PDB file of C-alpha atoms and ligand atoms in Angstrom:
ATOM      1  CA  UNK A 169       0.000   0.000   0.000  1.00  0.00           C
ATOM      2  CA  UNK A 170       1.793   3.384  -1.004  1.00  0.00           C
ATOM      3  CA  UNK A 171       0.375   6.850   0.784  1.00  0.00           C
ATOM      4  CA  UNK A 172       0.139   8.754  -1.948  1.00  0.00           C
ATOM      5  CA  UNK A 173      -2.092   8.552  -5.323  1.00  0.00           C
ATOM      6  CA  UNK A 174      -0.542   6.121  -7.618  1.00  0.00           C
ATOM      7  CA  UNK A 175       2.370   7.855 -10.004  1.00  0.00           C
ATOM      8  CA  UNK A 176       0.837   6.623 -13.381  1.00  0.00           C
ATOM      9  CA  UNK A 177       3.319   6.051 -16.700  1.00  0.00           C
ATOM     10  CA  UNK A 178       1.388   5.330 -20.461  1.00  0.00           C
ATOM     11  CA  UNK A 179       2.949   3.796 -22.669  1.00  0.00           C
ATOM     12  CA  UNK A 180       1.456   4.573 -26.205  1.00  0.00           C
ATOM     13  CA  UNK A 181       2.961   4.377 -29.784  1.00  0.00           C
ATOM     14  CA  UNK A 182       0.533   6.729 -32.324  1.00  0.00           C
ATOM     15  CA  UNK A 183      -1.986   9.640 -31.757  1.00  0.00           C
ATOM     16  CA  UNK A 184      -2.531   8.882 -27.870  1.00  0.00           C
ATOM     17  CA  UNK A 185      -5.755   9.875 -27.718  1.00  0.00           C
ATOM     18  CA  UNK A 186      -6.275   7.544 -24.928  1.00  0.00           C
ATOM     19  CA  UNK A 187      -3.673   8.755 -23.023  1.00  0.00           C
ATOM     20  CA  UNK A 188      -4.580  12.427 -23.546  1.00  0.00           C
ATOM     21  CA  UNK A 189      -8.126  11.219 -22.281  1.00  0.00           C
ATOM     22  CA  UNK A 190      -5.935   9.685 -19.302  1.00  0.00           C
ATOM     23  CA  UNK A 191      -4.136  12.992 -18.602  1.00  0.00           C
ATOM     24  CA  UNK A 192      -7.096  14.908 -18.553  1.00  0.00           C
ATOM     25  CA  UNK A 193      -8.701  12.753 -16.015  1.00  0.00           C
ATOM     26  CA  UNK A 194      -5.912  12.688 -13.791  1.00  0.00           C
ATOM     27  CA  UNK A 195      -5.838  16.621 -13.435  1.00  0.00           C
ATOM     28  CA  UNK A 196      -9.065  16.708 -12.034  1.00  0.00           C
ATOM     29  CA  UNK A 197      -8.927  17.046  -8.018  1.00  0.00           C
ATOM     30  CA  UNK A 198     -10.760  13.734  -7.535  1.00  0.00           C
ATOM     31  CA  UNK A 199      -8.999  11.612  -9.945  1.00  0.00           C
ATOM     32  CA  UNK A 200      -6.605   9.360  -7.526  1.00  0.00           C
ATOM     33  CA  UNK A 201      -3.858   9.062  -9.591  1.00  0.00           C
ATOM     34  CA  UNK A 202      -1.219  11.632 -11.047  1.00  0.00           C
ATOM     35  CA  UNK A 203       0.371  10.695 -14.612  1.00  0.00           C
ATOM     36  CA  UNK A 204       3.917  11.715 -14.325  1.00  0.00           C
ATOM     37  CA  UNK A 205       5.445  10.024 -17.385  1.00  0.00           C
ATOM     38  CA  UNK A 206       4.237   9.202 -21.443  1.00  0.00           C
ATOM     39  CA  UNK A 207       6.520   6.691 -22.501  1.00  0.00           C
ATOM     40  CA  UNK A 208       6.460   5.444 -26.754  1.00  0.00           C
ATOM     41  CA  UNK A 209       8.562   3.907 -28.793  1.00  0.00           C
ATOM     42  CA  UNK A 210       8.326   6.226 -31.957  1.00  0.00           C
ATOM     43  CA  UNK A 211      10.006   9.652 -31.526  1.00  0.00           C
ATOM     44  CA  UNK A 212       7.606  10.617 -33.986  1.00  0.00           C
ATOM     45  CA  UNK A 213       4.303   9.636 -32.017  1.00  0.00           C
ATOM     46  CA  UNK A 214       1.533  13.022 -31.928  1.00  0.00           C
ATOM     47  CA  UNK A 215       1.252  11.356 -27.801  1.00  0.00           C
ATOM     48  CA  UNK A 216       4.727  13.535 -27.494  1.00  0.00           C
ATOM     49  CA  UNK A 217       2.763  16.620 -28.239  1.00  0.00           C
ATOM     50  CA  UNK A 218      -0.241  15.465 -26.177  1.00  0.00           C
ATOM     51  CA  UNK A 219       2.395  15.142 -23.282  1.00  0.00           C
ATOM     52  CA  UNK A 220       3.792  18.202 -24.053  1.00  0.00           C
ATOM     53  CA  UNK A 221       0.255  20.401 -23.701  1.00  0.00           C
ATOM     54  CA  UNK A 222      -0.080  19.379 -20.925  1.00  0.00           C
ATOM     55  CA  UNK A 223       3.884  19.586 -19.222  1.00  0.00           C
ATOM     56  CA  UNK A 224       3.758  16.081 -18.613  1.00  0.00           C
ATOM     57  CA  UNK A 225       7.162  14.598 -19.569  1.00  0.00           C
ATOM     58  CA  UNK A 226       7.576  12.130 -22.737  1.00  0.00           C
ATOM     59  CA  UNK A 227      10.244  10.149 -23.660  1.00  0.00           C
ATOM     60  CA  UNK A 228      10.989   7.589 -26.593  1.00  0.00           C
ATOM     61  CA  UNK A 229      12.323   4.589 -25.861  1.00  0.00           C
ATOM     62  CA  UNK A 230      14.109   2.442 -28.206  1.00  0.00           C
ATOM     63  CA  UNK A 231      17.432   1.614 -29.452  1.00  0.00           C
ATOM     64  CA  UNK A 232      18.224   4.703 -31.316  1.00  0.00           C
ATOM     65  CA  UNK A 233      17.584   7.143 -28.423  1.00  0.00           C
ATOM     66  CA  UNK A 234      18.770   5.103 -25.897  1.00  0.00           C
ATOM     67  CA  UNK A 235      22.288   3.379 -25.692  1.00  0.00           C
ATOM     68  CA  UNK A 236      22.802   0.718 -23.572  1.00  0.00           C
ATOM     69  CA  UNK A 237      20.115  -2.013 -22.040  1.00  0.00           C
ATOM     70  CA  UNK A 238      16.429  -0.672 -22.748  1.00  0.00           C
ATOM     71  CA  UNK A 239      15.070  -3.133 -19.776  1.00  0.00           C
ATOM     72  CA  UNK A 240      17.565  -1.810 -17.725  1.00  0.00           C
ATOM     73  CA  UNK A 241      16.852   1.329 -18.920  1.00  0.00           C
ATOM     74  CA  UNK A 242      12.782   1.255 -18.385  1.00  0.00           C
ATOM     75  CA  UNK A 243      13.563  -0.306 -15.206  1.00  0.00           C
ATOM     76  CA  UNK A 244      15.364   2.426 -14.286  1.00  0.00           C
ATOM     77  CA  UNK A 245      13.576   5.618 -15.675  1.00  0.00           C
ATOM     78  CA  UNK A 246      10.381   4.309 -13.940  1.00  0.00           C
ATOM     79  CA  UNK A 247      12.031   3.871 -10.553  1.00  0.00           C
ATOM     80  CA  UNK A 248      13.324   7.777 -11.239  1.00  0.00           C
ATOM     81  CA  UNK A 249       9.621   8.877 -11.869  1.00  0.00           C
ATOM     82  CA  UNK A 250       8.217   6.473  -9.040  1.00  0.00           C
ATOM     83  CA  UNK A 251       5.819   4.940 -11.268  1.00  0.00           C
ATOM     84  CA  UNK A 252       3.288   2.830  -9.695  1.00  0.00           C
ATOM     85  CA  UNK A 253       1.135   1.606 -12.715  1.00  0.00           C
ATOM     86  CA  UNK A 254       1.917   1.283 -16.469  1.00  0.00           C
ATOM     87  CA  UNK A 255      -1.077   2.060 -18.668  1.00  0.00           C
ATOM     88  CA  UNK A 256      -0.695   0.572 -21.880  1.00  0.00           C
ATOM     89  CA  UNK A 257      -2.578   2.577 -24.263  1.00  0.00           C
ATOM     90  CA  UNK A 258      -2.005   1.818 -27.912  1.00  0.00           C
ATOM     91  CA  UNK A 259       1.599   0.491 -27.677  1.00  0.00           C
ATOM     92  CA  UNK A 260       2.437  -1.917 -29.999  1.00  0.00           C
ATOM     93  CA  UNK A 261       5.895  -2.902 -28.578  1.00  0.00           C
ATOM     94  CA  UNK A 262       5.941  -6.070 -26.335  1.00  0.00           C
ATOM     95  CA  UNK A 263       6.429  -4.880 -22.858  1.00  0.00           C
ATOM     96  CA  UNK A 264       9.805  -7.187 -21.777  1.00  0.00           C
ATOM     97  CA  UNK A 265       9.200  -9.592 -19.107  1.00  0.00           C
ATOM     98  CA  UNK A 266      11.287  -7.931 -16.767  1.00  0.00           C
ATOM     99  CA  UNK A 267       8.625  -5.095 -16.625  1.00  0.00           C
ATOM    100  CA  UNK A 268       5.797  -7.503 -17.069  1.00  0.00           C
ATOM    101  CA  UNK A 269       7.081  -9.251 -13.731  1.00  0.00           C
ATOM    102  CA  UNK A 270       8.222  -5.959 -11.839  1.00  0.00           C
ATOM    103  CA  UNK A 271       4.939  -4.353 -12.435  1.00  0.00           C
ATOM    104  CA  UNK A 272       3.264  -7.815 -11.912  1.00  0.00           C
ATOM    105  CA  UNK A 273      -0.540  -6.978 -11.725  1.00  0.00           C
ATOM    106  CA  UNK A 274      -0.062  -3.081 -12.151  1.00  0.00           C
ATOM    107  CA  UNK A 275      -0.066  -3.001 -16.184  1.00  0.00           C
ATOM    108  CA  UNK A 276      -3.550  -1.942 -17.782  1.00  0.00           C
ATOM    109  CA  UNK A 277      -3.799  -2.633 -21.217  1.00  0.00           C
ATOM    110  CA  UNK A 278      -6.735  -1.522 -23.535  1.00  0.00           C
ATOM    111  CA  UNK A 279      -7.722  -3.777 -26.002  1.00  0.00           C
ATOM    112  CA  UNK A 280     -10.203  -2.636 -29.216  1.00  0.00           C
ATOM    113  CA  UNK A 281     -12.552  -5.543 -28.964  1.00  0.00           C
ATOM    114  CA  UNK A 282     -14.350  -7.697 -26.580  1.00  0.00           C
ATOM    115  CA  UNK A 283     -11.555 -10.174 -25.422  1.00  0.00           C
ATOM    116  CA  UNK A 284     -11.314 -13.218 -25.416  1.00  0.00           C
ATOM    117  CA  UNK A 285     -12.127 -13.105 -29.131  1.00  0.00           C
ATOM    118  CA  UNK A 286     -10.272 -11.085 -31.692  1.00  0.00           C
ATOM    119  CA  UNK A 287      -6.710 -10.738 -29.844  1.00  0.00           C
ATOM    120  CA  UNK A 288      -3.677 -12.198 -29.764  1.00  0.00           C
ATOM    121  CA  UNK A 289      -0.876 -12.297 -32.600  1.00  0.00           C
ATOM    122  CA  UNK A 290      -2.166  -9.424 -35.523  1.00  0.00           C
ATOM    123  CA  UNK A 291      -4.888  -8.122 -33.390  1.00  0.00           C
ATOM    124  CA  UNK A 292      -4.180  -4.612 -33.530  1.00  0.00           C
ATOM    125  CA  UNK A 293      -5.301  -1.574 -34.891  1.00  0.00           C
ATOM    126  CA  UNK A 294      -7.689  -1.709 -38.266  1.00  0.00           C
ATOM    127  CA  UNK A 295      -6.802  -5.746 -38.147  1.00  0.00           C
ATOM    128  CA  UNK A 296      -8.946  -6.153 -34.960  1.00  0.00           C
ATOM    129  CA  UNK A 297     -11.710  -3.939 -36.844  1.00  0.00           C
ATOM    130  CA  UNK A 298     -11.775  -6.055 -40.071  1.00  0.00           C
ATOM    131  CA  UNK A 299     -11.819  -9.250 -38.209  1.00  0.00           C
ATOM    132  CA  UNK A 300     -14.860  -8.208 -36.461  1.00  0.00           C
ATOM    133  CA  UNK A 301     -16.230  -6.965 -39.493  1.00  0.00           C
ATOM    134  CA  UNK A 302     -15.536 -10.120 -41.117  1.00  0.00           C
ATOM    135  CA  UNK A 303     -16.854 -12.799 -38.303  1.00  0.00           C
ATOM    136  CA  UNK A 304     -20.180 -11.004 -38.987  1.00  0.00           C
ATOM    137  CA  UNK A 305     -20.356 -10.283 -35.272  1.00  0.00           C
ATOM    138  CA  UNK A 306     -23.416  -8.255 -33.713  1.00  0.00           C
ATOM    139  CA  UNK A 307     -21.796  -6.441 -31.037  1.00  0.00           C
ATOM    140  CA  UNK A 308     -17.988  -5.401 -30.540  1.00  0.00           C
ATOM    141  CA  UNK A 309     -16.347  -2.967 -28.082  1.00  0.00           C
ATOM    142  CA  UNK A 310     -13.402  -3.130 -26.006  1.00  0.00           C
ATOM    143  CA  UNK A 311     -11.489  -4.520 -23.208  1.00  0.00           C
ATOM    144  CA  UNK A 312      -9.384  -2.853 -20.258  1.00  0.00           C
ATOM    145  CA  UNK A 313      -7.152  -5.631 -18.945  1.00  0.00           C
ATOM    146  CA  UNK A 314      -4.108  -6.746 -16.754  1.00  0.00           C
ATOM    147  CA  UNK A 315      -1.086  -7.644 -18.690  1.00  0.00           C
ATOM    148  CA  UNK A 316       0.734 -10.906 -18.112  1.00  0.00           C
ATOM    149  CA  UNK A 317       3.009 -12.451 -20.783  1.00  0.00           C
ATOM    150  CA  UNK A 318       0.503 -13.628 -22.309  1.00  0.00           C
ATOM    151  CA  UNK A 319      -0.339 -10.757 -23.964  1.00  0.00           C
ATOM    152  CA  UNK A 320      -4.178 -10.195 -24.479  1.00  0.00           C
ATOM    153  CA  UNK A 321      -4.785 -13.012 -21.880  1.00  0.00           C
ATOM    154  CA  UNK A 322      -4.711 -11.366 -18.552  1.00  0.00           C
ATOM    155  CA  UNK A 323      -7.509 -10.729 -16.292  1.00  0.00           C
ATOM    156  CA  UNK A 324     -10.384  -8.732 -18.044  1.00  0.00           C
ATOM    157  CA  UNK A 325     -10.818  -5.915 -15.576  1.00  0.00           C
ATOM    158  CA  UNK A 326     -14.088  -4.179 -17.642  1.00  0.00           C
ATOM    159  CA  UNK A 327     -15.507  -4.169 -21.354  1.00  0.00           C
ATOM    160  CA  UNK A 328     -17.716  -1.806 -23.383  1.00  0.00           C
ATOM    161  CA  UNK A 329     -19.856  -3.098 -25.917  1.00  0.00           C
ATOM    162  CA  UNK A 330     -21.048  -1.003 -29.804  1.00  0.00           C
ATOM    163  CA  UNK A 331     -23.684  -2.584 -31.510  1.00  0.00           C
ATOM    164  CA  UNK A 332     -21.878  -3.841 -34.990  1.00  0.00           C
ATOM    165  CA  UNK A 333     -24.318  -2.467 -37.541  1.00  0.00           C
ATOM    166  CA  UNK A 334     -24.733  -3.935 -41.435  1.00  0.00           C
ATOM    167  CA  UNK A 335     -23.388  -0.994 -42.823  1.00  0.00           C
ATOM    168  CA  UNK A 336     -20.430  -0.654 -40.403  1.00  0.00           C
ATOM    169  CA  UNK A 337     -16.946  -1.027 -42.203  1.00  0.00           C
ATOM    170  CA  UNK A 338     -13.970  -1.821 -40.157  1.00  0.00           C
ATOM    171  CA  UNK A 339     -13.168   2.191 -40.474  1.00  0.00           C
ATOM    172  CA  UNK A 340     -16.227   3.280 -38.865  1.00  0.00           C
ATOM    173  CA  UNK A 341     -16.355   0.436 -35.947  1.00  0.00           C
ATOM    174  CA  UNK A 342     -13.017   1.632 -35.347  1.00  0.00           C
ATOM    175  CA  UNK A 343     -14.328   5.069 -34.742  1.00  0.00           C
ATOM    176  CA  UNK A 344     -17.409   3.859 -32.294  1.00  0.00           C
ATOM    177  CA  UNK A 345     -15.112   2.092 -30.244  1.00  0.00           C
ATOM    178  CA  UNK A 346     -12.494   4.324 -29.645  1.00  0.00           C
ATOM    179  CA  UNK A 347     -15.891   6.561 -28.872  1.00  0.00           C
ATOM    180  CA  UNK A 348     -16.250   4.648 -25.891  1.00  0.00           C
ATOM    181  CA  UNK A 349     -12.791   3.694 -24.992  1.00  0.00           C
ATOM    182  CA  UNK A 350     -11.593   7.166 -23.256  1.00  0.00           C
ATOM    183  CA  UNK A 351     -14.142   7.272 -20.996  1.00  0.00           C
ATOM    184  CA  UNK A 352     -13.888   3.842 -20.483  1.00  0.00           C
ATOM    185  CA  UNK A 353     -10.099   3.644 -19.495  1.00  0.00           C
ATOM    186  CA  UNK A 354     -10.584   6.412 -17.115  1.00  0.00           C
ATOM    187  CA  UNK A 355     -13.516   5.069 -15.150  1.00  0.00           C
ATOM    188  CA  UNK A 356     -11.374   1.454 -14.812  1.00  0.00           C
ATOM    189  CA  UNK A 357      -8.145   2.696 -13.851  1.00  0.00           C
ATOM    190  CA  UNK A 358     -10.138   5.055 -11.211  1.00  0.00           C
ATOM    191  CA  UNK A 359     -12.241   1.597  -9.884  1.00  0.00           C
ATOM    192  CA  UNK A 360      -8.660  -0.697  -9.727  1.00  0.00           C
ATOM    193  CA  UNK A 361      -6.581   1.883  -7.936  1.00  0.00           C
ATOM    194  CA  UNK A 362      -9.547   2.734  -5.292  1.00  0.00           C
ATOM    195  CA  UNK A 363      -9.442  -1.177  -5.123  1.00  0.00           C
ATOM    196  CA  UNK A 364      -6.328  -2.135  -5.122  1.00  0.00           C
ATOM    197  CA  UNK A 365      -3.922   1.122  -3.784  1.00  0.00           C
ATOM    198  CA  UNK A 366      -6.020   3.520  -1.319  1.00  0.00           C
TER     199      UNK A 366
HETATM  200  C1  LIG B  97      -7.021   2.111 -29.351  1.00  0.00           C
HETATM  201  O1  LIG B  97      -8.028   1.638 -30.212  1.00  0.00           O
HETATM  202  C2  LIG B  97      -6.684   1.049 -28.322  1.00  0.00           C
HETATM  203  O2  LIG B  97      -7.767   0.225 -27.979  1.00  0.00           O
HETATM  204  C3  LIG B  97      -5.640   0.238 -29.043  1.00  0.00           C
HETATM  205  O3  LIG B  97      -4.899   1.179 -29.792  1.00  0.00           O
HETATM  206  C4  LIG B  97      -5.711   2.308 -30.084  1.00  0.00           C
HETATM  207  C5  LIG B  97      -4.972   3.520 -29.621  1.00  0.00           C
HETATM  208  O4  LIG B  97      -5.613   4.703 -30.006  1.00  0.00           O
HETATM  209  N1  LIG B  97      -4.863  -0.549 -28.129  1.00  0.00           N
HETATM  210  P1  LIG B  97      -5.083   6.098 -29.442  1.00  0.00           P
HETATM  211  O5  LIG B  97      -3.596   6.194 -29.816  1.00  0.00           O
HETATM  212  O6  LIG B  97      -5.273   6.104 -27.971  1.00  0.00           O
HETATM  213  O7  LIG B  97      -5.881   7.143 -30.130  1.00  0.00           O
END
């Protein structure tokens, strides 16, 4: 049990609009948690200048901007910040083990579609939408779970569902989940810290 609101790091690898929506959240005087760190893998990722708006630090991590071990070195950036929880948010590196087992039960992922179906090994991004699509499925949504190394098999901590309509294409269902996802992430990383931290 720590004594102060969990120090949150999110790990993202595009746009980041869930981690803006994560950021935003945490700035309000009731949220209990503070983010203190975006962390991404592309230098070029638009989450840098999400970070940036609102003076939240960002850094890239991979093996052009950092010499040396990058375990050791996300081992030790996150023990600089004091991070508590990792919020995966659209990061489509694999998180190394020796994160996965430091942070064991403390890394959120978000998931675009109702888990256990559609994840695993090419379930990401439009891929998740069009296999959806394809499976002729009536409802999708998506997932907020806990990250063990098995990737998209941890415990599901809470889903959202969209209705899949006949004229959806994987395009549009992406756009009606993400809809839901922001508000989704926030509300579930709010319930598992009040749980789990205070
Ligand atoms: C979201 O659909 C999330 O479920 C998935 O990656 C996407 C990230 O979108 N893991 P954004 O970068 O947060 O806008």
């Amino acid at each position: 049990m720590i004594q102060r609101e969990p120090n949150i790091a999110i790990f993202a690898s595009h746009s980041g609009s869930n981690a803006e929506a994560l950021i935003k959240a945490s700035l309000k005087n009731d949220y209990p948690a503070k983010v203190v760190l975006v962390v991404s893998n592309n230098s070029n990722a638009y989450v840098h200048e999400r970070a940036k708006k609102y003076n939240i630090d960002s850094i890239a991590v991979n093996k052009k901007e950092v010499s040396g071990n990058l375990d050791q070195f996300y081992i030790e950036t996150l023990k600089k910040y004091e991070v508590d929880i990792i919020c995966l948010a659209g990061y489509l590196k694999k998180i190394p083990e020796i994160l996965v087992a430091e942070y064991e039960n403390r890394i959120l992922n978000i998931h675009p579609a109702l888990l256990p179906k559609f994840g695993g090994k090419g379930m990401y991004g439009i891929n998740v939408h069009h296999a959806v699509i394809e499976s002729k499925e009536k409802e999708s949504g998506a997932t907020i779970h806990l990250v063990t190394s098995n990737y998209d098999e941890g415990p599901i901590l809470k889903q959202g569902k969209v209705e899949v309509k006949e004229d959806d294409t994987p395009e549009s269902l992406q756009k009606k989940v993400l809809a839901i996802e922001h508000k989704l992430y926030k509300d579930t990383l709010k319930e598992f810290i009040l749980k789990n931290f205070i």
